[in-house]
Short mmCIF file of C-alpha atoms and ligand atoms in Angstrom, two decimals:
data_model
loop_
_atom_site.label_atom_id
_atom_site.label_comp_id
_atom_site.label_asym_id
_atom_site.label_seq_id
_atom_site.Cartn_x
_atom_site.Cartn_y
_atom_site.Cartn_z
CA UNK A 573 8.94 -8.50 -7.00
CA UNK A 574 9.29 -5.42 -4.83
CA UNK A 575 10.25 -6.78 -1.57
CA UNK A 576 12.34 -9.24 0.32
CA UNK A 577 10.91 -12.64 0.69
CA UNK A 578 11.19 -14.59 4.06
CA UNK A 579 12.70 -17.93 4.57
CA UNK A 580 10.17 -20.49 5.51
CA UNK A 581 9.84 -23.90 6.92
CA UNK A 582 6.69 -26.19 6.30
CA UNK A 583 6.45 -28.76 8.53
CA UNK A 584 2.72 -30.61 7.72
CA UNK A 585 0.54 -30.56 4.58
CA UNK A 586 -1.75 -28.11 6.12
CA UNK A 587 0.64 -25.37 6.53
CA UNK A 588 1.75 -25.86 3.11
CA UNK A 589 -1.68 -25.66 1.63
CA UNK A 590 -2.36 -22.41 3.52
CA UNK A 591 1.06 -20.98 2.62
CA UNK A 592 0.59 -21.98 -1.28
CA UNK A 593 -3.13 -20.63 -1.01
CA UNK A 594 -1.50 -17.25 0.15
CA UNK A 595 0.77 -17.12 -2.75
CA UNK A 596 -1.85 -18.00 -5.44
CA UNK A 597 -4.33 -15.48 -4.05
CA UNK A 598 -1.82 -12.67 -3.98
CA UNK A 599 -0.91 -13.56 -7.48
CA UNK A 600 -4.68 -13.51 -8.44
CA UNK A 601 -5.35 -9.95 -6.82
CA UNK A 602 -2.05 -8.54 -8.38
CA UNK A 603 -3.07 -9.76 -11.73
CA UNK A 604 -6.48 -8.43 -11.50
CA UNK A 605 -5.07 -5.18 -10.63
CA UNK A 606 -3.08 -4.94 -13.66
CA UNK A 607 -5.98 -6.02 -15.97
CA UNK A 608 -7.99 -3.15 -14.35
CA UNK A 609 -5.29 -0.77 -15.00
CA UNK A 610 -4.92 -2.04 -18.67
CA UNK A 611 -8.46 -1.47 -19.07
CA UNK A 612 -8.63 1.90 -17.70
CA UNK A 613 -5.81 2.76 -20.43
CA UNK A 614 -8.03 0.96 -23.39
CA UNK A 615 -5.49 -1.78 -23.83
CA UNK A 616 -7.81 -4.56 -24.27
CA UNK A 617 -5.08 -6.62 -25.27
CA UNK A 618 -3.15 -6.61 -22.32
CA UNK A 619 -6.27 -6.52 -20.24
CA UNK A 620 -6.96 -10.00 -21.57
CA UNK A 621 -3.67 -11.24 -20.82
CA UNK A 622 -3.66 -10.18 -17.23
CA UNK A 623 -7.17 -11.52 -16.84
CA UNK A 624 -5.81 -14.99 -18.37
CA UNK A 625 -3.15 -14.97 -15.94
CA UNK A 626 -5.26 -14.26 -13.34
CA UNK A 627 -7.64 -16.96 -13.98
CA UNK A 628 -4.62 -19.56 -13.96
CA UNK A 629 -3.51 -18.45 -10.77
CA UNK A 630 -7.31 -18.80 -9.65
CA UNK A 631 -7.54 -22.17 -10.90
CA UNK A 632 -4.35 -23.28 -8.75
CA UNK A 633 -5.73 -21.40 -5.65
CA UNK A 634 -9.26 -23.17 -6.00
CA UNK A 635 -7.47 -26.45 -6.69
CA UNK A 636 -5.45 -26.00 -3.41
CA UNK A 637 -8.37 -25.00 -1.51
CA UNK A 638 -9.98 -28.33 -2.79
CA UNK A 639 -7.00 -30.23 -1.64
CA UNK A 640 -6.91 -28.65 1.95
CA UNK A 641 -10.59 -28.34 2.50
CA UNK A 642 -11.96 -25.13 3.68
CA UNK A 643 -10.85 -26.16 7.58
CA UNK A 644 -7.48 -26.98 6.56
CA UNK A 645 -6.83 -23.50 5.04
CA UNK A 646 -8.73 -21.40 7.80
CA UNK A 647 -7.04 -23.24 10.60
CA UNK A 648 -3.48 -22.10 9.07
CA UNK A 649 -4.16 -18.80 7.49
CA UNK A 650 -2.64 -15.68 9.13
CA UNK A 651 -4.12 -12.24 9.20
CA UNK A 652 -1.83 -10.26 6.63
CA UNK A 653 -0.95 -13.23 4.50
CA UNK A 654 1.53 -15.67 5.71
CA UNK A 655 4.07 -13.42 4.87
CA UNK A 656 6.20 -11.13 7.19
CA UNK A 657 7.52 -9.59 3.92
CA UNK A 658 6.50 -10.51 0.13
CA UNK A 659 5.17 -13.70 -1.33
CA UNK A 660 7.88 -15.02 -3.64
CA UNK A 661 5.62 -15.02 -6.79
CA UNK A 662 4.42 -11.26 -6.07
CA UNK A 663 4.68 -9.53 -9.63
CA UNK A 664 6.02 -5.98 -8.97
CA UNK A 665 3.17 -3.84 -9.89
CA UNK A 666 5.70 -1.05 -9.95
CA UNK A 667 7.21 -2.47 -12.95
CA UNK A 668 4.11 -1.46 -15.08
CA UNK A 669 3.74 1.67 -17.21
CA UNK A 670 1.18 2.91 -19.38
CA UNK A 671 2.81 1.82 -22.68
CA UNK A 672 3.64 -1.69 -21.42
CA UNK A 673 4.01 -4.06 -24.23
CA UNK A 674 2.42 -7.84 -23.98
CA UNK A 675 6.08 -8.99 -24.02
CA UNK A 676 7.11 -6.81 -20.99
CA UNK A 677 3.87 -7.71 -19.24
CA UNK A 678 4.75 -11.32 -19.71
CA UNK A 679 8.13 -10.97 -18.58
CA UNK A 680 6.93 -9.41 -15.56
CA UNK A 681 4.79 -12.47 -14.79
CA UNK A 682 7.80 -14.94 -15.75
CA UNK A 683 9.87 -13.16 -13.16
CA UNK A 684 7.00 -14.20 -10.35
CA UNK A 685 6.71 -17.76 -11.87
CA UNK A 686 10.47 -18.30 -11.99
CA UNK A 687 10.76 -17.31 -8.20
CA UNK A 688 7.70 -19.16 -7.35
CA UNK A 689 9.33 -22.33 -9.01
CA UNK A 690 12.74 -21.59 -7.10
CA UNK A 691 10.82 -21.28 -4.02
CA UNK A 692 9.14 -24.41 -3.89
CA UNK A 693 12.10 -26.12 -5.39
CA UNK A 694 14.08 -25.06 -2.65
CA UNK A 695 11.35 -26.21 -0.06
CA UNK A 696 11.05 -29.65 -1.69
CA UNK A 697 14.90 -29.97 -1.33
CA UNK A 698 14.70 -29.46 2.06
CA UNK A 699 11.52 -31.15 3.38
CA UNK A 700 11.78 -34.13 5.60
CA UNK A 701 8.00 -35.18 5.97
CA UNK A 702 7.34 -37.27 3.03
CA UNK A 703 3.43 -35.99 2.49
CA UNK A 704 4.98 -32.33 2.44
CA UNK A 705 7.59 -33.59 -0.03
CA UNK A 706 5.25 -35.44 -2.33
CA UNK A 707 2.98 -32.11 -2.13
CA UNK A 708 5.94 -29.96 -2.92
CA UNK A 709 6.83 -32.00 -6.07
CA UNK A 710 3.23 -31.22 -7.39
CA UNK A 711 3.61 -27.40 -6.92
CA UNK A 712 7.11 -27.70 -8.65
CA UNK A 713 5.81 -29.31 -11.62
CA UNK A 714 2.92 -26.65 -11.45
CA UNK A 715 5.00 -23.95 -11.56
CA UNK A 716 7.29 -25.60 -14.13
CA UNK A 717 4.19 -25.47 -16.31
CA UNK A 718 3.55 -21.90 -15.67
CA UNK A 719 7.05 -20.81 -16.42
CA UNK A 720 6.55 -22.89 -19.54
CA UNK A 721 3.45 -21.13 -20.67
CA UNK A 722 4.82 -17.75 -20.13
CA UNK A 723 7.74 -18.58 -22.84
CA UNK A 724 5.39 -19.82 -25.04
CA UNK A 725 3.38 -16.66 -24.75
CA UNK A 726 6.43 -14.60 -25.11
CA UNK A 727 7.30 -16.38 -28.09
CA UNK A 728 4.13 -15.94 -29.43
CA UNK A 729 3.95 -12.08 -29.11
CA UNK A 730 7.71 -11.43 -29.91
CA UNK A 731 7.25 -10.02 -33.17
CA UNK A 732 5.56 -6.16 -33.15
CA UNK A 733 6.03 -5.56 -29.60
CA UNK A 734 7.79 -2.27 -29.74
CA UNK A 735 6.30 0.78 -27.71
CA UNK A 736 3.35 2.55 -29.21
CA UNK A 737 4.38 6.27 -29.80
CA UNK A 738 2.50 8.73 -27.45
CA UNK A 739 2.30 11.98 -29.21
CA UNK A 740 1.04 13.80 -26.07
CA UNK A 741 2.68 12.18 -23.29
CA UNK A 742 1.75 13.21 -19.81
CA UNK A 743 4.70 15.08 -18.83
CA UNK A 744 4.52 17.48 -21.44
CA UNK A 745 3.93 20.94 -20.38
CA UNK A 746 0.91 22.37 -21.60
CA UNK B 1456 4.62 -19.01 9.33
CA UNK B 1457 2.56 -16.50 11.37
CA UNK B 1458 0.23 -17.07 14.21
CA UNK B 1459 -3.03 -18.77 13.37
CA UNK B 1460 -5.95 -16.38 13.54
CA UNK B 1461 -9.18 -17.34 11.89
CA UNK B 1462 -10.17 -14.60 9.31
CA UNK B 1463 -13.72 -13.53 8.90
CA UNK B 1464 -12.92 -10.49 6.43
CA UNK B 1465 -10.67 -10.93 3.70
CA UNK B 1466 -8.92 -7.90 1.98
CA UNK B 1467 -11.36 -8.14 -1.16
CA UNK B 1468 -14.18 -7.30 1.26
CA UNK B 1469 -12.64 -3.66 1.46
CA UNK B 1470 -12.43 -2.94 -2.03
CA UNK B 1471 -15.00 -0.90 -3.79
CA UNK B 1472 -16.49 -1.92 -7.42
CA UNK B 1473 -14.56 1.58 -8.58
CA UNK B 1474 -11.68 0.67 -10.49
CA UNK B 1475 -8.48 2.63 -9.78
CA UNK B 1476 -7.43 5.40 -12.62
CA UNK B 1477 -3.80 5.67 -11.28
CA UNK B 1478 -1.00 5.56 -13.80
CA UNK B 1479 0.02 1.76 -14.00
CA UNK B 1480 3.12 1.59 -12.01
CA UNK B 1481 1.99 3.92 -9.46
CA UNK B 1482 2.79 3.35 -5.81
CA UNK B 1483 -0.57 3.97 -4.74
CA UNK B 1484 -1.52 0.69 -6.21
CA UNK B 1485 0.44 -1.20 -3.80
CA UNK B 1486 -0.61 1.13 -0.94
CA UNK B 1487 -4.16 0.10 -1.87
CA UNK B 1488 -3.29 -3.52 -1.27
CA UNK B 1489 -1.73 -2.62 2.05
CA UNK B 1490 -4.57 -0.83 3.41
CA UNK B 1491 -7.10 -3.30 2.51
CA UNK B 1492 -4.66 -6.13 4.03
CA UNK B 1493 -4.48 -4.06 7.08
CA UNK B 1494 -8.33 -3.61 7.23
CA UNK B 1495 -8.51 -7.32 7.07
CA UNK B 1496 -6.24 -8.08 9.55
CA UNK B 1497 -7.90 -5.41 12.08
CA UNK B 1498 -10.86 -7.60 11.36
CA UNK B 1499 -13.41 -4.72 11.40
CA UNK B 1500 -16.19 -4.60 9.53
CA UNK B 1501 -16.33 -1.80 6.33
CA UNK B 1502 -18.94 0.24 8.45
CA UNK B 1503 -16.90 0.73 11.37
CA UNK B 1504 -14.35 1.94 9.29
CA UNK B 1505 -13.99 5.54 7.49
CA UNK B 1506 -11.13 6.66 5.21
CA UNK B 1507 -10.79 10.46 4.67
CA UNK B 1508 -8.88 12.19 2.26
CA UNK B 1509 -8.19 15.62 0.60
CA UNK B 1510 -7.29 16.32 -3.11
CA UNK B 1511 -4.34 14.48 -5.26
CA UNK B 1512 -3.83 11.21 -6.90
CA UNK B 1513 -3.15 9.79 -3.67
CA UNK B 1514 -6.34 11.28 -2.19
CA UNK B 1515 -8.38 9.17 -4.31
CA UNK B 1516 -8.12 6.03 -2.34
CA UNK B 1517 -11.38 6.30 -0.32
CA UNK B 1518 -13.30 5.71 -3.42
CA UNK B 1519 -11.44 2.37 -3.91
CA UNK B 1520 -12.34 0.97 -0.60
CA UNK B 1521 -15.84 -0.17 0.56
CA UNK B 1522 -15.51 1.68 3.79
CA UNK B 1523 -17.42 5.11 4.68
CA UNK B 1524 -15.33 7.53 2.65
CA UNK B 1525 -15.30 11.32 2.33
CA UNK B 1526 -13.09 12.65 -0.50
CA UNK B 1527 -12.41 16.17 1.05
CA UNK B 1528 -11.20 19.61 0.22
CA UNK B 1529 -7.57 20.03 -0.52
CA UNK B 1530 -5.47 20.16 2.39
CA UNK B 1531 -8.37 19.75 4.82
CA UNK B 1532 -8.34 15.96 5.20
CA UNK B 1533 -7.17 16.09 8.68
CA UNK B 1534 -9.78 18.56 10.00
CA UNK B 1535 -12.55 16.34 8.66
CA UNK B 1536 -11.16 13.23 9.90
CA UNK B 1537 -10.63 14.84 13.35
CA UNK B 1538 -14.06 15.84 13.63
CA UNK B 1539 -15.38 12.47 12.55
CA UNK B 1540 -13.25 10.67 15.19
CA UNK B 1541 -14.20 13.30 17.84
CA UNK B 1542 -18.29 12.95 17.24
CA UNK B 1543 -18.03 9.23 16.63
CA UNK B 1544 -15.13 7.74 18.60
CA UNK B 1545 -16.49 4.38 18.18
CA UNK B 1546 -15.17 4.73 14.29
CA UNK B 1547 -11.72 3.94 13.15
CA UNK B 1548 -10.68 6.65 11.28
CA UNK B 1549 -7.78 6.74 8.68
CA UNK B 1550 -6.95 9.67 6.80
CA UNK B 1551 -5.10 9.76 3.51
CA UNK B 1552 -2.98 12.41 1.98
CA UNK B 1553 -0.16 13.10 -0.50
CA UNK B 1554 2.66 15.32 0.33
CA UNK B 1555 1.08 18.42 -1.67
CA UNK B 1556 -1.98 17.94 0.23
CA UNK B 1557 -0.69 17.10 3.65
CA UNK B 1558 2.40 19.32 3.78
CA UNK B 1559 1.76 22.55 1.59
CA UNK B 1560 -1.86 23.51 1.57
CA UNK B 1561 -2.60 21.30 4.66
CA UNK B 1562 0.92 21.74 6.51
CA UNK B 1563 -1.03 23.75 9.38
CA UNK B 1564 -3.43 21.30 9.97
CA UNK B 1565 -0.74 18.36 10.09
CA UNK B 1566 1.04 20.27 12.88
CA UNK B 1567 -2.17 20.93 15.10
CA UNK B 1568 -3.27 17.33 14.58
CA UNK B 1569 -0.20 16.08 15.74
CA UNK B 1570 -0.41 18.61 18.69
CA UNK B 1571 -4.10 17.55 19.46
CA UNK B 1572 -3.47 13.78 19.47
CA UNK B 1573 -6.81 12.63 18.15
CA UNK B 1574 -6.97 8.80 18.29
CA UNK B 1575 -6.52 8.36 14.22
CA UNK B 1576 -3.95 7.36 11.47
CA UNK B 1577 -2.75 9.73 9.17
CA UNK B 1578 -1.15 8.16 6.32
CA UNK B 1579 1.03 10.37 3.61
CA UNK B 1580 1.58 8.94 0.24
CA UNK B 1581 4.86 10.74 -0.19
CA UNK B 1582 5.99 10.87 -3.65
CA UNK B 1583 7.88 14.26 -3.59
CA UNK B 1584 5.78 15.91 -6.04
CA UNK B 1585 2.16 17.15 -7.01
CA UNK B 1586 1.30 14.29 -9.24
CA UNK B 1587 -2.24 15.14 -10.01
CA UNK B 1588 -1.42 18.77 -11.22
CA UNK B 1589 1.44 17.67 -13.63
CA UNK B 1590 4.35 17.81 -11.73
CA UNK B 1591 5.01 20.70 -9.80
CA UNK B 1592 7.31 20.63 -6.63
CA UNK B 1593 6.02 19.71 -3.21
CA UNK B 1594 7.62 20.59 0.43
CA UNK B 1595 9.43 17.32 0.13
CA UNK B 1596 10.88 17.76 -3.39
CA UNK B 1597 14.65 17.81 -3.66
CA UNK B 1598 16.28 21.50 -3.99
CA UNK B 1599 17.92 20.54 -7.07
CA UNK B 1600 15.13 18.74 -8.95
CA UNK B 1601 14.92 20.12 -12.21
CA UNK B 1602 11.89 20.59 -14.40
CA UNK B 1603 10.13 22.91 -16.90
CA UNK B 1604 7.85 23.80 -14.09
CA UNK B 1605 10.68 24.47 -11.44
CA UNK B 1606 13.89 25.35 -13.68
CA UNK B 1607 17.24 24.47 -11.83
CA UNK B 1608 15.14 23.21 -8.99
CA UNK B 1609 13.42 25.20 -6.05
CA UNK B 1610 16.57 25.71 -4.19
CA UNK B 1611 14.50 25.06 -1.12
CA UNK B 1612 15.40 22.82 1.52
CA UNK B 1613 13.10 19.77 1.88
CA UNK B 1614 10.35 19.95 4.84
CA UNK B 1615 11.09 16.83 6.95
CA UNK B 1616 7.57 15.27 7.95
CA UNK B 1617 8.60 13.02 10.64
CA UNK B 1618 10.86 15.46 12.40
CA UNK B 1619 7.89 17.95 12.17
CA UNK B 1620 5.51 15.20 13.33
CA UNK B 1621 7.65 14.46 16.52
CA UNK B 1622 8.07 18.10 17.20
CA UNK B 1623 4.51 18.69 17.13
CA UNK B 1624 3.48 15.98 19.33
CA UNK B 1625 2.49 12.69 17.15
CA UNK B 1626 2.36 9.63 19.19
CA UNK B 1627 3.20 7.04 16.63
CA UNK B 1628 5.68 7.73 13.64
CA UNK B 1629 6.64 5.09 10.98
CA UNK B 1630 8.03 5.00 7.25
CA UNK B 1631 7.03 2.58 4.66
CA UNK B 1632 7.83 1.93 1.09
CA UNK B 1633 4.83 1.10 -1.13
CA UNK B 1634 6.21 -1.72 -2.84
CA UNK B 1635 6.79 -3.65 0.66
CA UNK B 1636 3.07 -4.71 0.85
CA UNK B 1637 2.74 -6.70 3.74
CA UNK B 1638 5.41 -4.76 5.75
CA UNK B 1639 3.35 -1.70 5.07
CA UNK B 1640 0.08 -3.47 5.97
CA UNK B 1641 1.54 -4.45 9.44
CA UNK B 1642 2.70 -0.95 10.11
CA UNK B 1643 -0.54 0.35 9.28
CA UNK B 1644 -2.36 -2.36 11.65
CA UNK B 1645 0.15 -1.28 14.47
CA UNK B 1646 -0.54 2.52 13.90
CA UNK B 1647 -4.28 2.02 14.20
CA UNK B 1648 -3.97 -0.25 17.65
CA UNK B 1649 -1.63 2.62 19.11
CA UNK B 1650 -3.70 5.38 21.06
CA UNK B 1651 -3.61 8.68 19.68
CA UNK B 1652 -2.34 10.41 16.44
CA UNK B 1653 -0.41 7.96 14.36
CA UNK B 1654 1.25 9.10 11.61
CA UNK B 1655 2.61 6.72 8.82
CA UNK B 1656 4.76 8.09 6.05
CA UNK B 1657 4.46 5.97 3.01
CA UNK B 1658 7.33 6.54 0.21
CA UNK B 1659 5.09 5.97 -2.77
CA UNK B 1660 6.74 6.34 -6.39
CA UNK B 1661 5.16 8.70 -8.85
CA UNK B 1662 6.37 6.90 -12.05
CA UNK B 1663 5.11 9.62 -14.53
CA UNK B 1664 6.33 12.98 -13.01
CA UNK B 1665 9.10 11.10 -10.97
CA UNK B 1666 10.38 7.94 -12.92
CA UNK B 1667 13.70 8.40 -10.83
CA UNK B 1668 11.90 7.10 -7.96
CA UNK B 1669 11.75 3.54 -9.48
CA UNK B 1670 15.19 3.35 -7.94
CA UNK B 1671 13.48 3.81 -4.35
CA UNK B 1672 13.28 0.05 -4.23
CA UNK B 1673 17.08 -0.24 -4.09
CA UNK B 1674 17.31 2.60 -1.44
CA UNK B 1675 15.08 1.52 1.23
CA UNK B 1676 16.19 -0.64 4.18
CA UNK B 1677 14.85 -1.50 7.62
CA UNK B 1678 15.96 1.02 10.36
CA UNK B 1679 18.70 -0.78 12.05
CA UNK B 1680 17.49 0.48 15.19
CA UNK B 1681 14.45 -0.79 17.42
CA UNK B 1682 11.56 1.58 17.78
CA UNK B 1683 11.89 4.25 20.87
CA UNK B 1684 9.40 5.88 23.07
CA UNK B 1685 12.40 8.50 24.03
CA UNK B 1686 11.51 11.64 22.12
CA UNK B 1687 14.92 13.03 22.12
CA UNK B 1688 16.57 9.84 20.95
CA UNK B 1689 13.76 9.67 18.04
CA UNK B 1690 14.62 13.32 17.32
CA UNK B 1691 18.24 12.63 16.86
CA UNK B 1692 17.37 9.73 14.72
CA UNK B 1693 15.10 11.31 12.62
CA UNK B 1694 17.70 14.28 11.85
CA UNK B 1695 20.15 12.49 10.78
CA UNK B 1696 18.46 9.78 8.84
CA UNK B 1697 18.51 9.88 4.96
CA UNK B 1698 14.73 9.44 4.65
CA UNK B 1699 15.17 5.84 3.32
CA UNK B 1700 14.80 4.01 6.95
CA UNK B 1701 11.66 2.18 7.31
CA UNK B 1702 9.78 0.67 10.49
CA UNK B 1703 8.32 2.03 13.17
CA UNK B 1704 10.50 4.95 14.64
CA UNK B 1705 8.96 6.18 17.37
CA UNK B 1706 6.19 5.05 19.91
CA UNK B 1707 4.81 7.66 22.35
CA UNK B 1708 2.51 7.48 25.28
CA UNK B 1709 0.67 10.58 25.60
CA UNK B 1710 -2.83 9.80 26.38
CA UNK B 1711 -5.26 10.85 23.42
CA UNK B 1712 -7.42 14.00 23.06
CA UNK B 1713 -10.65 13.49 24.92
CA UNK B 1714 -13.33 15.81 23.93
CA UNK B 1715 -15.19 17.43 26.86
CA UNK B 1716 -18.38 15.78 27.39
CA UNK B 1717 -21.07 17.59 25.48
CA UNK B 1718 -23.27 19.96 27.65
CA UNK B 1719 -26.83 18.54 27.51
CA UNK B 1720 -28.89 21.34 25.68
CA UNK B 1721 -32.53 21.48 26.94
CA UNK B 1722 -33.41 24.99 26.94
CA UNK B 1723 -32.75 27.05 23.50
CA UNK B 1724 -32.72 30.32 24.97
CA UNK B 1725 -30.09 29.13 27.85
CA UNK B 1726 -27.96 27.70 25.10
CA UNK B 1727 -27.97 31.17 23.27
CA UNK B 1728 -26.91 33.21 26.45
CA UNK B 1729 -23.51 31.56 26.22
CA UNK B 1730 -23.02 33.25 22.74
CA UNK B 1731 -23.78 36.71 24.11
CA UNK B 1732 -21.60 39.48 23.50
C1 TPP C 905 -7.63 24.68 -2.87
C2 TPP C 905 -6.97 24.11 -4.23
N1 TPP C 905 -5.79 24.03 -4.40
C3 TPP C 905 -5.25 23.72 -5.52
C4 TPP C 905 -5.74 22.82 -6.04
C5 TPP C 905 -5.08 21.91 -7.20
N2 TPP C 905 -4.53 20.90 -6.86
C6 TPP C 905 -5.14 19.53 -7.08
S1 TPP C 905 -4.15 18.30 -6.46
C7 TPP C 905 -2.71 19.31 -5.86
C8 TPP C 905 -1.59 18.59 -5.18
C9 TPP C 905 -1.51 17.07 -4.91
O1 TPP C 905 -0.19 16.88 -4.56
P1 TPP C 905 -0.33 15.65 -3.57
O2 TPP C 905 -1.07 15.83 -2.46
O3 TPP C 905 1.12 15.17 -3.30
O4 TPP C 905 -0.88 14.41 -4.28
P2 TPP C 905 -0.25 13.20 -5.48
O5 TPP C 905 -1.29 13.66 -6.59
O6 TPP C 905 1.26 13.72 -5.75
O7 TPP C 905 -0.80 12.04 -4.89
C10 TPP C 905 -3.08 20.56 -5.86
C11 TPP C 905 -2.12 21.63 -5.78
C12 TPP C 905 -6.97 22.30 -5.65
N3 TPP C 905 -7.34 20.98 -5.93
N4 TPP C 905 -7.55 22.80 -4.34
S1 SF4 C 906 0.86 11.18 -11.74
FE1 SF4 C 906 2.03 10.10 -10.42
S2 SF4 C 906 1.02 9.80 -8.48
FE2 SF4 C 906 -0.38 10.40 -10.25
S3 SF4 C 906 -1.39 8.60 -10.48
FE3 SF4 C 906 0.40 8.75 -12.12
S4 SF4 C 906 2.01 8.16 -11.16
FE4 SF4 C 906 0.47 8.13 -9.39
MG1 MG C 907 2.44 13.98 -4.03
#
């Protein structure tokens, strides 16, 4: 993640839905940008991985929207996200590079998922409203699954994940 | 959580179908996110916004937004943007440049745009290098930055864009870091709302020709002082800061440039007389 993260307090399910929706849609936007970058660099394997990650986050965002109902989200949503700073799940786009390997890409994703898990776990520990606490436990379970998915994918790609050699790197002087 | 404002536009509404072709990791991707989030927060329809640029990697940004765009001539983004704003004061004009586009070939326009104080927002994505042309030093490159293109470094003292903006009359001066997407978006919103010429310098790493700039994320910090409207105090702060203090650093109260009401031409012969020598 690139920027600092705010400490937040959530006092109602409506606020939590709005917050979680911001986190998930930010993640979708970033994964799609990364997928586009990989497509521009003819890396179809990483394009697919980032599109899959965007799809997973998008499913979660849609689920939150369904749970909240359209009005529940709009009533709480702030103009520039709910964040004064950055979403805890934000993948640092600056960590990408054009020779990225699948393992490195998944490690970028894993870092975001682990931060999201820590964020929801912290909120769940502090929550006093029973409905909010129950929802937060569901989000913790969801993020735990995402973390495990990243680990599984990292294991799957862990062999043959050296950087490809670039015989004409962009910084070579012509 | 922030105030509750119903949203009409979403950041995605300001993105075009053209996919960016910057290098993966380039700071300009983050700037694009900040700009589209800022536009959504401004809640203006894309057709009331114009993004004008010059030439460079950073200057590709109009193509990636769905607003009116003008990808202009190298160093002339401010001339086009100011002309547009004066002709169409109802439009919100955002001009985008890089440090090469804005401070070398466009350096003279920069000073006079600050002086003229037309009501527009000027965003410079500063990576201390000419990215698009493969890494030549720009006016903000460090004197000892050593490459095959500048062996041993240029030895030249870097240009301090914020100080020059202040001395030339800019009415709003801020520094942002591309990696802080939401903070940068908020600064852009404030810059657009502030009357007159608003200058936002965004430190936006070039990961290809300046991989050392990946460390910027650990160098930047919020400015430890509140914004000031006192130009003398701002000058002292800007002259002594190390280039990594972020936030709104100066908010002036100069009245924006107002074009004189255009004379209504009814008789061409009469109009031509005005040009007689
Ligand atoms: C009149 C003219 N002179 C020179 C060039 C070559 N040129 C293209 S981009 C560029 C520098 C761009 O640097 P900067 O504005 O810092 O953008 P970046 O690529 O770093 O984002 C130069 C010198 C040109 N296109 N037109
Ligand atoms: S050369 Fe540098 S500025 Fe240009 S797209 Fe690549 S990283 Fe960005
Ligand atoms: Mg540059």
